[in-house]
Amino acid sequence: MAKPAIISVDDDAGVSAAIARDLRDKYASDYRILPTTSGAQALELLATLALRGQPVALIVSDQKMPEMTGVQFLEKAKEHCPDAKLVLLTAYADTDAAIKAINDIGLDYYLMKPWNPPEERLFPVLDDLLEDWRRANPTLTNDVRVIGHRWSDRSHEIRTFLTRNHVQHGWLDIEREEEGRHLVALANAAPSDLPLVLVPDKDALRAPTTLEVASALGLRTSGRDNVVYDLCIIGAGPAGLAAAVYGASEGLKTIVVEREAPGGQAGLSAAIENYLGFPKGLSGADLAHRAVAQVTRFGAEMVLARDALRLDVRGPVRALSLGDNAEIESRAIVLATGVSYRRLDAPGIEAVEGRGVYYGASAGEAAACAGEIVYVVGGANSAGQAVLNLARYAQRVVMLVRSQDLELSMSSYLIERIAATENIEVRPRSEVVEARGDGHLEAITVADIDSGAREEVDTNFLFAFIGAAPRTAWLGSDVARDDKGFVITGRGVLTNCEVSRWPLLRDPFLLETSVPGVFAAGDVRLDSMKRVAAAVGEGAMAVALVHQYLETT
């Protein structure tokens, strides 16, 4: 955290230099000393500090300044930093104004000029005021702040990105919180600038991309220049993180590229209760956090907020294009991009995606549904875990399932817990056929699949968990895939593809794709088991096969 600031204001250059010198001599080790020469300059500085989340402990201002008096300035300054201690420097003739300011603006102290010797006339007063300020502000932080409105899809995207990357941040809704509106005004932000993302010690980010946010936070967003890695892993879900741990720990120069956040779909899970070694279960976020710590410990590099755009073969090197002329060259690749939830196909849905309609749900999103009636589409384990988590906060959670019962797609331990939770309703043979809302979701139409009967119900929240679709179109035609986009590996390369596609005399390794040296692990791979433990196992197995491949090239 940046040191709290002490700001001095005096239009006389000599006096300004003198007060700044004395303040530095005494307080520079614990505070930032920031001298200014006018009230306008000081107000501009205070606005910048407020947007950057940097605290102001003390303001010392001269009273007699031409543009505005010290009292007028301090009154305006309180709008930016209401907790700062205020001190006025006066001549004898100004004492009446200073005394009046104690009542009018909450002035903490006034001092007569000159203040020499400062050890007797200045520092004891300021010491007491600063001690009071520290006692009143024991836990000040300068976390990232996101300012927007509740139904903004961009705000939701950025908050999800920060949460899943374990970046502490505050959320200010401009429709509900005065502080948010105040900061938007300080930044002179237009509606198109929202959301604002305020990063300590940085200028305000206006409607930024996740890549811009990651860069401002100092997260790595590119590989090292002129480096050919041994192993590049695309995707940081359970399969990718496992591959990174085993690759880096076994001496491979390893880099991981992730477009969103470590954990993949599993990282969104509120509780993974059947993962070996955790009898009480653990959240997907916790599993991802532990895995990232291992990846970092073994020296693998992690690149975030980057989309894989193209894969090229250049002799023994596989080159991954990330856009903006950024690329990563590696001797071997592991595709671990997982899958995304399929989109709902119904009129009105697209207009409110990210504004009440969400695909997947992180553990932290449940709190936003407090007191609401929430609908969840899907009947697999991921939907069951989300429903149980949402039910902790929502007034009621309605689960819409296409099948007749949950036994066909969900583990029994989840079914039993759902049945035992009073505010969860399961509606079988049901689907969403329409959504309605002005700027955000306000209602959905639910249809009975058998009878065709329709019912419109009011809701602001719809979460969809309706199967998996891989994002593999960027791979082009060289990497063989089935008609749904899942990557074909091992013997399947020979049996499901044209023989001419495999270029070597040897058969493909078990998890190897139709491009030698490019492997696939986890949910993106055709015929994978779609379980967290299975994905972890495939990630580890892929690294063993990478070693075999590197030994033969």
Coordinates of C-alpha atoms in Angstrom, one line a residue:
M1 CA 0.0 0.0 0.0
A2 CA 1.3 3.5 -0.9
K3 CA 2.1 5.7 2.1
P4 CA -0.6 8.1 3.2
A5 CA -0.1 11.7 1.9
I6 CA 0.5 15.0 3.7
I7 CA -0.4 17.9 1.4
S8 CA 0.8 21.4 1.8
V9 CA -0.7 24.4 0.0
D10 CA 0.8 27.9 -0.2
D11 CA 1.0 30.3 -3.1
D12 CA 4.2 31.9 -1.8
A13 CA 7.1 29.8 -3.3
G14 CA 9.4 30.5 -0.4
V15 CA 6.9 29.6 2.3
S16 CA 5.8 26.5 0.2
A17 CA 9.4 25.3 0.1
A18 CA 9.9 25.9 3.8
I19 CA 6.8 24.0 5.0
A20 CA 7.6 21.1 2.6
R21 CA 11.2 21.0 3.9
D22 CA 10.1 20.8 7.5
L23 CA 7.4 18.2 6.8
R24 CA 9.9 16.0 4.9
D25 CA 12.5 16.3 7.7
K26 CA 10.0 14.9 10.2
Y27 CA 7.5 12.7 8.3
A28 CA 9.0 11.5 5.0
S29 CA 9.7 8.0 6.3
D30 CA 6.0 7.3 7.0
Y31 CA 4.1 9.7 4.7
R32 CA 4.3 11.1 1.1
I33 CA 4.9 14.9 1.3
L34 CA 3.2 16.6 -1.6
P35 CA 3.6 20.4 -1.8
T36 CA 1.3 22.5 -4.0
T37 CA 1.2 26.2 -4.8
S38 CA -2.5 26.9 -5.3
G39 CA -5.9 25.6 -4.1
A40 CA -6.8 24.6 -7.7
Q41 CA -3.6 22.6 -8.0
A42 CA -4.2 20.9 -4.7
L43 CA -7.8 20.0 -5.6
E44 CA -6.6 18.4 -8.8
L45 CA -4.1 16.4 -6.9
L46 CA -6.7 15.3 -4.3
A47 CA -9.0 14.1 -7.2
T48 CA -6.1 12.1 -8.6
L49 CA -5.3 10.5 -5.2
A50 CA -9.0 9.7 -4.6
L51 CA -9.3 7.9 -8.0
R52 CA -6.1 6.0 -7.2
G53 CA -7.3 5.0 -3.8
Q54 CA -4.4 6.7 -2.0
P55 CA -5.3 8.0 1.5
V56 CA -4.6 11.6 2.6
A57 CA -3.8 11.9 6.3
L58 CA -3.2 15.7 6.6
I59 CA -3.7 18.9 4.7
V60 CA -1.8 22.1 5.8
S61 CA -3.0 25.2 3.9
D62 CA -2.2 28.9 4.0
Q63 CA -5.3 31.1 4.5
K64 CA -4.4 34.1 2.4
M65 CA -4.3 32.9 -1.2
P66 CA -5.5 35.0 -4.2
E67 CA -7.7 32.4 -6.0
M68 CA -9.5 31.0 -3.0
T69 CA -8.8 31.4 0.7
G70 CA -7.5 28.5 2.7
V71 CA -10.8 28.0 4.4
Q72 CA -12.6 27.8 1.0
F73 CA -10.0 25.3 -0.3
L74 CA -10.3 23.1 2.8
E75 CA -14.1 23.0 2.6
K76 CA -13.8 21.7 -1.0
A77 CA -11.0 19.4 0.0
K78 CA -13.2 17.6 2.5
E79 CA -15.3 16.3 -0.4
H80 CA -12.3 14.3 -1.7
C81 CA -10.9 13.2 1.7
P82 CA -13.4 13.6 4.5
D83 CA -11.2 11.8 7.0
A84 CA -8.1 13.9 6.5
K85 CA -6.9 16.2 9.3
L86 CA -7.1 19.9 8.4
V87 CA -4.6 22.6 9.5
L88 CA -4.8 26.3 8.6
L89 CA -1.7 28.6 8.6
T90 CA -2.7 32.1 9.4
A91 CA -1.4 35.6 10.2
Y92 CA -2.7 37.3 13.3
A93 CA -5.3 39.2 11.3
D94 CA -6.9 36.0 10.1
T95 CA -7.5 34.3 13.4
D96 CA -11.2 35.1 13.4
A97 CA -11.7 33.3 10.1
A98 CA -9.8 30.3 11.5
I99 CA -11.9 30.1 14.6
K100 CA -15.1 30.3 12.6
A101 CA -13.8 27.5 10.3
I102 CA -13.5 25.2 13.3
N103 CA -17.3 25.2 13.5
D104 CA -18.1 25.7 9.8
I105 CA -15.9 23.1 8.1
G106 CA -14.5 21.1 11.0
L107 CA -11.0 22.6 11.0
D108 CA -8.8 20.6 13.3
Y109 CA -6.2 23.2 14.2
Y110 CA -4.8 26.6 13.1
L111 CA -1.2 27.8 13.5
M112 CA 0.3 31.2 13.4
K113 CA 3.0 32.0 10.9
P114 CA 5.9 31.7 11.2
W115 CA 6.0 28.3 12.9
N116 CA 9.7 28.4 13.9
P117 CA 11.1 26.4 15.6
P118 CA 9.1 23.6 14.1
E119 CA 10.2 21.2 16.9
E120 CA 8.2 23.3 19.4
R121 CA 5.5 25.0 17.3
L122 CA 4.7 22.6 14.4
F123 CA 5.6 19.0 15.0
P124 CA 3.9 18.4 18.4
V125 CA 0.5 19.6 16.9
L126 CA 0.9 17.5 13.8
D127 CA 2.1 14.5 15.7
D128 CA -1.2 14.5 17.7
L129 CA -3.3 15.0 14.6
L130 CA -1.6 12.2 12.7
E131 CA -1.8 9.8 15.6
D132 CA -5.6 10.5 15.8
W133 CA -5.8 9.8 12.0
R134 CA -4.0 6.5 12.3
R135 CA -6.2 5.3 15.1
A136 CA -9.3 6.2 13.0
N137 CA -8.0 4.5 9.9
P138 CA -6.3 1.2 11.1
T139 CA -7.1 -0.9 8.1
L140 CA -7.0 1.4 5.1
T141 CA -6.3 -0.5 1.9
N142 CA -5.9 0.6 -1.6
D143 CA -7.6 -2.3 -3.3
V144 CA -8.7 -2.1 -6.9
R145 CA -12.2 -0.6 -7.3
V146 CA -14.7 -1.2 -10.1
I147 CA -17.4 1.5 -10.7
G148 CA -20.3 0.7 -12.9
H149 CA -24.0 -0.3 -12.7
R150 CA -25.5 -3.6 -11.7
W151 CA -26.7 -4.7 -15.1
S152 CA -23.6 -3.9 -17.1
D153 CA -22.2 -6.9 -18.9
R154 CA -18.8 -5.3 -19.1
S155 CA -18.8 -4.7 -15.3
H156 CA -19.8 -8.3 -14.7
E157 CA -17.0 -9.5 -17.0
I158 CA -14.3 -7.5 -15.3
R159 CA -15.5 -8.3 -11.7
T160 CA -15.5 -12.0 -12.6
F161 CA -12.0 -11.7 -14.1
L162 CA -10.7 -10.0 -10.9
T163 CA -12.5 -12.5 -8.6
R164 CA -11.3 -15.6 -10.4
N165 CA -7.7 -14.2 -10.4
H166 CA -7.9 -13.6 -6.7
V167 CA -7.5 -9.8 -7.0
Q168 CA -9.1 -8.0 -4.0
H169 CA -11.4 -5.3 -5.3
G170 CA -14.3 -3.2 -4.2
W171 CA -17.6 -2.8 -6.2
L172 CA -19.4 0.6 -6.4
D173 CA -22.8 0.6 -8.1
I174 CA -23.5 4.2 -9.3
E175 CA -27.2 3.6 -9.1
R176 CA -27.0 2.8 -5.4
E177 CA -23.9 4.4 -3.9
E178 CA -23.0 8.0 -3.7
E179 CA -19.3 7.3 -3.5
G180 CA -19.4 5.7 -6.9
R181 CA -21.2 8.7 -8.4
H182 CA -18.6 11.0 -6.8
L183 CA -15.7 9.1 -8.3
V184 CA -17.3 9.1 -11.7
A185 CA -17.6 12.9 -11.5
L186 CA -14.0 13.2 -10.3
A187 CA -12.9 11.3 -13.4
N188 CA -15.2 13.3 -15.7
A189 CA -16.4 9.9 -17.0
A190 CA -19.1 9.7 -19.6
P191 CA -21.5 6.7 -19.6
S192 CA -19.5 5.1 -22.4
D193 CA -16.4 5.2 -20.0
L194 CA -18.1 2.8 -17.6
P195 CA -17.1 0.6 -16.0
L196 CA -14.2 2.6 -14.4
V197 CA -11.5 0.4 -13.0
L198 CA -9.4 2.3 -10.4
V199 CA -6.0 0.7 -9.8
P200 CA -3.7 2.1 -7.1
D201 CA -1.0 4.4 -8.5
K202 CA -2.5 4.2 -12.0
D203 CA -4.7 6.4 -14.0
A204 CA -8.4 5.4 -14.2
L205 CA -9.1 2.7 -16.7
R206 CA -12.2 3.6 -18.8
A207 CA -14.3 0.6 -20.1
P208 CA -11.1 -1.5 -20.3
T209 CA -10.7 -4.9 -21.7
T210 CA -9.5 -7.7 -19.4
L211 CA -6.1 -7.5 -21.1
E212 CA -5.8 -3.8 -20.2
V213 CA -6.9 -4.6 -16.6
A214 CA -4.3 -7.4 -16.4
S215 CA -1.6 -5.2 -17.7
A216 CA -2.4 -2.4 -15.2
L217 CA -2.3 -4.9 -12.4
G218 CA 1.2 -6.1 -13.4
L219 CA -0.1 -9.5 -14.4
R220 CA 2.0 -11.2 -17.1
T221 CA 0.3 -10.9 -20.5
S222 CA 3.1 -12.1 -22.8
G223 CA 5.9 -14.6 -22.9
R224 CA 9.6 -13.6 -22.9
D225 CA 11.1 -12.4 -26.1
N226 CA 13.4 -14.6 -28.1
V227 CA 12.7 -17.6 -25.9
V228 CA 11.8 -21.0 -27.3
Y229 CA 9.9 -22.9 -24.5
D230 CA 10.0 -26.7 -24.1
L231 CA 6.3 -26.8 -23.3
C232 CA 3.4 -24.3 -23.9
I233 CA 0.1 -25.2 -22.3
I234 CA -3.0 -23.5 -23.6
G235 CA -5.6 -23.3 -20.9
A236 CA -5.3 -23.3 -17.2
G237 CA -8.1 -25.5 -16.1
P238 CA -7.4 -28.7 -14.1
A239 CA -5.7 -30.4 -17.1
G240 CA -3.6 -27.4 -17.9
L241 CA -2.5 -26.7 -14.4
A242 CA -1.6 -30.4 -13.8
A243 CA 0.5 -30.3 -17.0
A244 CA 2.2 -27.2 -15.8
V245 CA 3.1 -28.6 -12.4
Y246 CA 4.5 -31.8 -13.9
G247 CA 6.2 -30.1 -16.8
A248 CA 7.9 -27.4 -14.7
S249 CA 8.8 -29.8 -11.8
E250 CA 10.5 -32.2 -14.3
G251 CA 12.7 -29.5 -15.8
L252 CA 10.8 -28.4 -18.8
K253 CA 10.8 -24.7 -19.6
T254 CA 7.0 -24.3 -19.3
I255 CA 4.6 -21.5 -20.0
V256 CA 0.8 -21.5 -19.6
V257 CA -1.6 -19.3 -21.6
E258 CA -5.1 -18.6 -20.1
R259 CA -7.7 -16.3 -21.7
E260 CA -9.7 -15.8 -18.5
A261 CA -8.5 -17.1 -15.2
P262 CA -7.0 -20.3 -13.7
G263 CA -9.4 -23.1 -12.9
G264 CA -11.5 -23.3 -16.0
Q265 CA -15.1 -24.4 -15.5
A266 CA -14.1 -26.2 -12.4
G267 CA -12.9 -22.9 -11.0
L268 CA -16.5 -21.7 -11.0
S269 CA -17.7 -24.5 -8.8
A270 CA -18.8 -23.6 -5.3
A271 CA -17.9 -27.1 -4.0
I272 CA -16.1 -30.1 -5.5
E273 CA -17.0 -32.8 -3.0
N274 CA -15.8 -35.9 -4.7
Y275 CA -12.2 -34.9 -5.4
L276 CA -9.7 -37.4 -3.9
G277 CA -8.0 -36.3 -0.7
F278 CA -10.5 -33.6 0.4
P279 CA -13.2 -35.4 2.5
K280 CA -15.0 -32.1 3.2
G281 CA -14.7 -31.0 -0.4
L282 CA -13.2 -27.8 -1.7
S283 CA -14.2 -24.9 -3.9
G284 CA -13.1 -24.7 -7.5
A285 CA -11.4 -21.4 -6.7
D286 CA -9.5 -23.0 -3.8
L287 CA -8.3 -25.8 -6.0
A288 CA -7.2 -23.4 -8.7
H289 CA -5.4 -21.2 -6.2
R290 CA -3.5 -24.2 -4.7
A291 CA -2.6 -25.4 -8.2
V292 CA -1.3 -21.9 -9.3
A293 CA 0.8 -21.8 -6.2
Q294 CA 2.4 -25.1 -7.2
V295 CA 2.9 -23.9 -10.8
T296 CA 4.6 -20.8 -9.6
R297 CA 6.7 -22.6 -7.1
F298 CA 8.1 -24.9 -9.8
G299 CA 8.9 -22.0 -12.1
A300 CA 6.3 -22.2 -14.8
E301 CA 5.3 -18.9 -16.3
M302 CA 1.6 -17.9 -16.5
V303 CA 0.2 -15.5 -19.2
L304 CA -3.3 -14.2 -18.5
A305 CA -6.0 -12.4 -20.5
R306 CA -4.7 -13.7 -23.8
D307 CA -6.7 -15.5 -26.5
A308 CA -4.9 -18.2 -28.6
L309 CA -5.6 -17.1 -32.2
R310 CA -3.5 -19.4 -34.4
L311 CA -1.1 -22.3 -34.2
D312 CA 1.7 -22.6 -36.8
V313 CA 4.3 -25.4 -37.3
R314 CA 7.8 -24.1 -38.1
G315 CA 10.0 -27.2 -38.4
P316 CA 10.6 -28.4 -34.8
V317 CA 8.9 -25.3 -33.3
R318 CA 5.2 -24.8 -32.7
A319 CA 4.3 -21.1 -32.7
L320 CA 1.2 -19.7 -30.9
S321 CA -0.1 -16.4 -32.0
L322 CA -1.7 -14.2 -29.3
G323 CA -2.5 -11.1 -31.4
D324 CA -0.9 -7.6 -31.3
N325 CA 2.3 -9.3 -32.9
A326 CA 2.7 -11.3 -29.7
E327 CA 3.5 -15.0 -30.0
I328 CA 5.0 -17.9 -28.1
E329 CA 7.3 -20.4 -29.6
S330 CA 7.6 -23.9 -28.0
R331 CA 8.9 -27.3 -28.9
A332 CA 5.7 -29.0 -27.7
I333 CA 2.1 -27.9 -27.1
V334 CA -0.6 -29.2 -24.7
L335 CA -4.1 -28.1 -25.7
A336 CA -6.1 -27.9 -22.4
T337 CA -8.7 -25.3 -23.4
G338 CA -11.6 -27.2 -21.9
V339 CA -15.1 -26.4 -22.9
S340 CA -17.6 -23.5 -22.5
Y341 CA -21.3 -23.7 -21.6
R342 CA -23.5 -23.8 -24.7
R343 CA -25.6 -20.7 -25.2
L344 CA -29.4 -20.7 -24.7
D345 CA -31.3 -20.5 -28.0
A346 CA -34.4 -18.5 -27.3
P347 CA -35.8 -15.1 -28.4
G348 CA -34.6 -12.2 -26.2
I349 CA -31.8 -14.1 -24.5
E350 CA -28.9 -12.5 -26.4
A351 CA -30.0 -9.0 -25.5
V352 CA -29.7 -9.6 -21.8
E353 CA -26.6 -11.9 -21.7
G354 CA -24.3 -10.5 -18.9
R355 CA -27.3 -8.5 -17.7
G356 CA -29.2 -11.1 -15.8
V357 CA -28.5 -14.1 -18.0
Y358 CA -25.2 -15.8 -17.1
Y359 CA -23.4 -19.0 -18.3
G360 CA -21.9 -20.7 -15.3
A361 CA -21.8 -19.0 -11.9
S362 CA -18.8 -18.4 -9.6
A363 CA -19.2 -19.0 -5.9
G364 CA -19.1 -15.2 -5.3
E365 CA -22.0 -14.4 -7.6
A366 CA -24.5 -16.0 -5.3
A367 CA -24.4 -13.1 -2.8
A368 CA -25.7 -10.8 -5.6
C369 CA -28.9 -12.9 -5.7
A370 CA -29.8 -12.2 -2.0
G371 CA -33.6 -12.2 -1.6
E372 CA -34.2 -12.9 -5.4
I373 CA -36.1 -15.7 -7.2
V374 CA -33.4 -17.3 -9.4
Y375 CA -33.7 -19.8 -12.2
V376 CA -31.1 -22.3 -13.2
V377 CA -31.1 -24.3 -16.5
G378 CA -29.4 -27.6 -16.5
G379 CA -29.3 -30.9 -14.7
A380 CA -25.6 -32.0 -14.4
N381 CA -23.3 -31.8 -11.4
S382 CA -22.2 -28.2 -12.2
A383 CA -25.8 -27.1 -12.1
G384 CA -26.5 -28.9 -8.9
Q385 CA -23.5 -27.4 -7.1
A386 CA -24.6 -23.9 -8.3
V387 CA -28.2 -24.4 -7.2
L388 CA -27.1 -25.4 -3.7
N389 CA -24.8 -22.4 -3.5
L390 CA -27.4 -19.9 -4.8
A391 CA -30.0 -21.3 -2.4
R392 CA -27.9 -20.0 0.5
Y393 CA -28.8 -16.4 -0.5
A394 CA -31.8 -16.4 -2.8
Q395 CA -35.4 -16.4 -1.7
R396 CA -36.1 -19.4 -4.0
V397 CA -34.1 -21.2 -6.7
V398 CA -36.0 -22.9 -9.5
M399 CA -34.1 -25.6 -11.4
L400 CA -35.3 -26.2 -15.0
V401 CA -34.4 -29.7 -16.3
R402 CA -35.2 -31.2 -19.7
S403 CA -35.1 -34.8 -18.4
Q404 CA -37.8 -36.4 -16.3
D405 CA -35.5 -36.7 -13.2
L406 CA -32.0 -35.8 -12.1
E407 CA -30.8 -39.4 -11.7
L408 CA -29.8 -39.5 -15.4
S409 CA -27.2 -36.7 -15.1
M410 CA -26.4 -35.9 -11.5
S411 CA -24.5 -37.6 -8.7
S412 CA -26.7 -39.0 -5.9
Y413 CA -25.1 -36.9 -3.1
L414 CA -26.1 -33.7 -4.9
I415 CA -29.6 -35.0 -5.6
E416 CA -30.1 -35.8 -1.9
R417 CA -29.0 -32.4 -0.8
I418 CA -31.2 -30.6 -3.3
A419 CA -34.2 -32.6 -2.2
A420 CA -33.5 -31.6 1.4
T421 CA -33.2 -27.9 0.7
E422 CA -36.6 -26.2 1.2
N423 CA -36.1 -23.2 -1.1
I424 CA -35.1 -25.3 -4.1
E425 CA -37.8 -26.3 -6.6
V426 CA -37.0 -28.8 -9.4
R427 CA -39.1 -28.5 -12.5
P428 CA -38.6 -31.5 -14.9
R429 CA -39.3 -31.5 -18.6
S430 CA -39.0 -27.7 -18.7
E431 CA -37.1 -25.3 -20.8
V432 CA -36.7 -21.5 -21.4
V433 CA -38.3 -20.4 -24.6
E434 CA -38.1 -16.6 -24.3
A435 CA -36.6 -13.8 -22.2
R436 CA -37.7 -10.3 -21.8
G437 CA -36.2 -7.2 -20.3
D438 CA -35.4 -3.5 -20.8
G439 CA -31.7 -3.2 -20.3
H440 CA -31.6 -6.3 -18.1
L441 CA -33.5 -9.5 -17.5
E442 CA -37.0 -9.0 -16.1
A443 CA -38.9 -12.1 -17.1
I444 CA -38.6 -15.5 -18.8
T445 CA -41.1 -17.8 -20.4
V446 CA -40.9 -21.4 -19.3
A447 CA -42.4 -24.1 -21.5
D448 CA -43.5 -27.7 -20.5
I449 CA -41.7 -29.9 -23.1
D450 CA -44.5 -32.5 -23.1
S451 CA -47.7 -30.4 -23.2
G452 CA -46.3 -27.2 -24.7
A453 CA -47.9 -25.1 -22.0
R454 CA -46.1 -21.8 -21.4
E455 CA -45.8 -19.6 -18.3
E456 CA -44.1 -16.2 -18.0
V457 CA -42.4 -15.7 -14.7
D458 CA -40.6 -12.6 -13.3
T459 CA -36.9 -12.9 -12.5
N460 CA -33.7 -10.9 -12.7
F461 CA -31.4 -13.9 -12.7
L462 CA -31.0 -16.9 -15.0
F463 CA -28.0 -19.1 -14.9
A464 CA -27.4 -21.7 -17.6
F465 CA -25.4 -24.9 -17.4
I466 CA -26.5 -26.7 -20.6
G467 CA -23.6 -28.8 -21.8
A468 CA -20.2 -28.3 -23.3
A469 CA -18.9 -26.8 -26.5
P470 CA -15.1 -26.6 -27.1
R471 CA -13.5 -23.4 -28.5
T472 CA -11.2 -24.9 -31.1
A473 CA -12.0 -23.2 -34.4
W474 CA -8.8 -21.1 -34.0
L475 CA -6.8 -24.3 -34.5
G476 CA -7.5 -24.4 -38.2
S477 CA -7.6 -27.5 -40.4
D478 CA -4.3 -29.1 -39.3
V479 CA -5.5 -30.3 -35.9
A480 CA -8.2 -32.9 -36.5
R481 CA -11.5 -32.5 -34.7
D482 CA -14.9 -34.1 -34.8
D483 CA -18.0 -32.3 -36.0
K484 CA -18.6 -30.7 -32.6
G485 CA -15.0 -29.4 -32.3
F486 CA -13.5 -31.9 -29.9
V487 CA -9.9 -32.7 -30.6
I488 CA -9.1 -36.2 -31.9
T489 CA -6.0 -37.9 -30.3
G490 CA -4.0 -41.1 -30.3
R491 CA -5.3 -44.0 -32.5
G492 CA -8.3 -41.9 -33.3
V493 CA -6.1 -39.8 -35.5
L494 CA -5.5 -42.9 -37.7
T495 CA -9.1 -44.3 -37.6
N496 CA -11.2 -41.1 -37.7
C497 CA -9.1 -39.0 -40.1
E498 CA -7.5 -39.4 -43.5
V499 CA -4.4 -41.5 -43.2
S500 CA -2.4 -38.8 -45.0
R501 CA -3.0 -36.4 -42.2
W502 CA -0.6 -38.2 -39.9
P503 CA 2.9 -37.4 -41.3
L504 CA 5.2 -39.8 -39.3
L505 CA 6.1 -43.5 -39.6
R506 CA 5.3 -44.0 -35.9
D507 CA 1.8 -44.0 -34.5
P508 CA 0.6 -41.0 -32.6
F509 CA 1.1 -41.1 -28.9
L510 CA -2.0 -41.7 -26.8
L511 CA -2.9 -38.0 -26.3
E512 CA -1.2 -36.7 -29.4
T513 CA -3.2 -34.8 -32.0
S514 CA -2.9 -35.0 -35.8
V515 CA 0.0 -32.5 -35.5
P516 CA 3.1 -34.2 -34.0
G517 CA 4.2 -32.5 -30.8
V518 CA 0.7 -31.1 -30.1
F519 CA -1.2 -32.9 -27.4
A520 CA -4.7 -32.5 -26.0
A521 CA -5.8 -33.2 -22.4
G522 CA -9.0 -32.7 -20.4
D523 CA -12.5 -31.8 -21.6
V524 CA -11.4 -30.4 -25.0
R525 CA -10.3 -34.0 -26.1
L526 CA -12.8 -36.3 -27.8
D527 CA -14.0 -39.1 -25.5
S528 CA -12.5 -37.6 -22.4
M529 CA -14.3 -38.4 -19.1
K530 CA -15.4 -34.8 -18.2
R531 CA -14.3 -35.1 -14.5
V532 CA -11.9 -32.9 -12.6
A533 CA -9.8 -35.9 -11.5
A534 CA -9.7 -37.3 -15.0
A535 CA -8.5 -34.0 -16.4
V536 CA -5.7 -33.8 -13.8
G537 CA -4.7 -37.3 -14.7
E538 CA -4.6 -36.5 -18.5
G539 CA -2.6 -33.3 -17.8
A540 CA 0.0 -35.3 -16.0
M541 CA 0.0 -38.0 -18.7
A542 CA 0.4 -35.5 -21.4
V543 CA 3.7 -34.3 -19.9
A544 CA 5.0 -37.9 -19.9
L545 CA 4.2 -38.1 -23.6
V546 CA 5.8 -34.7 -24.2
H547 CA 9.0 -36.1 -22.8
Q548 CA 8.8 -39.1 -25.2
Y549 CA 8.2 -36.8 -28.1
L550 CA 11.1 -34.5 -27.3
E551 CA 13.4 -37.4 -27.0
T552 CA 12.6 -38.5 -30.6
T553 CA 13.0 -35.0 -32.2

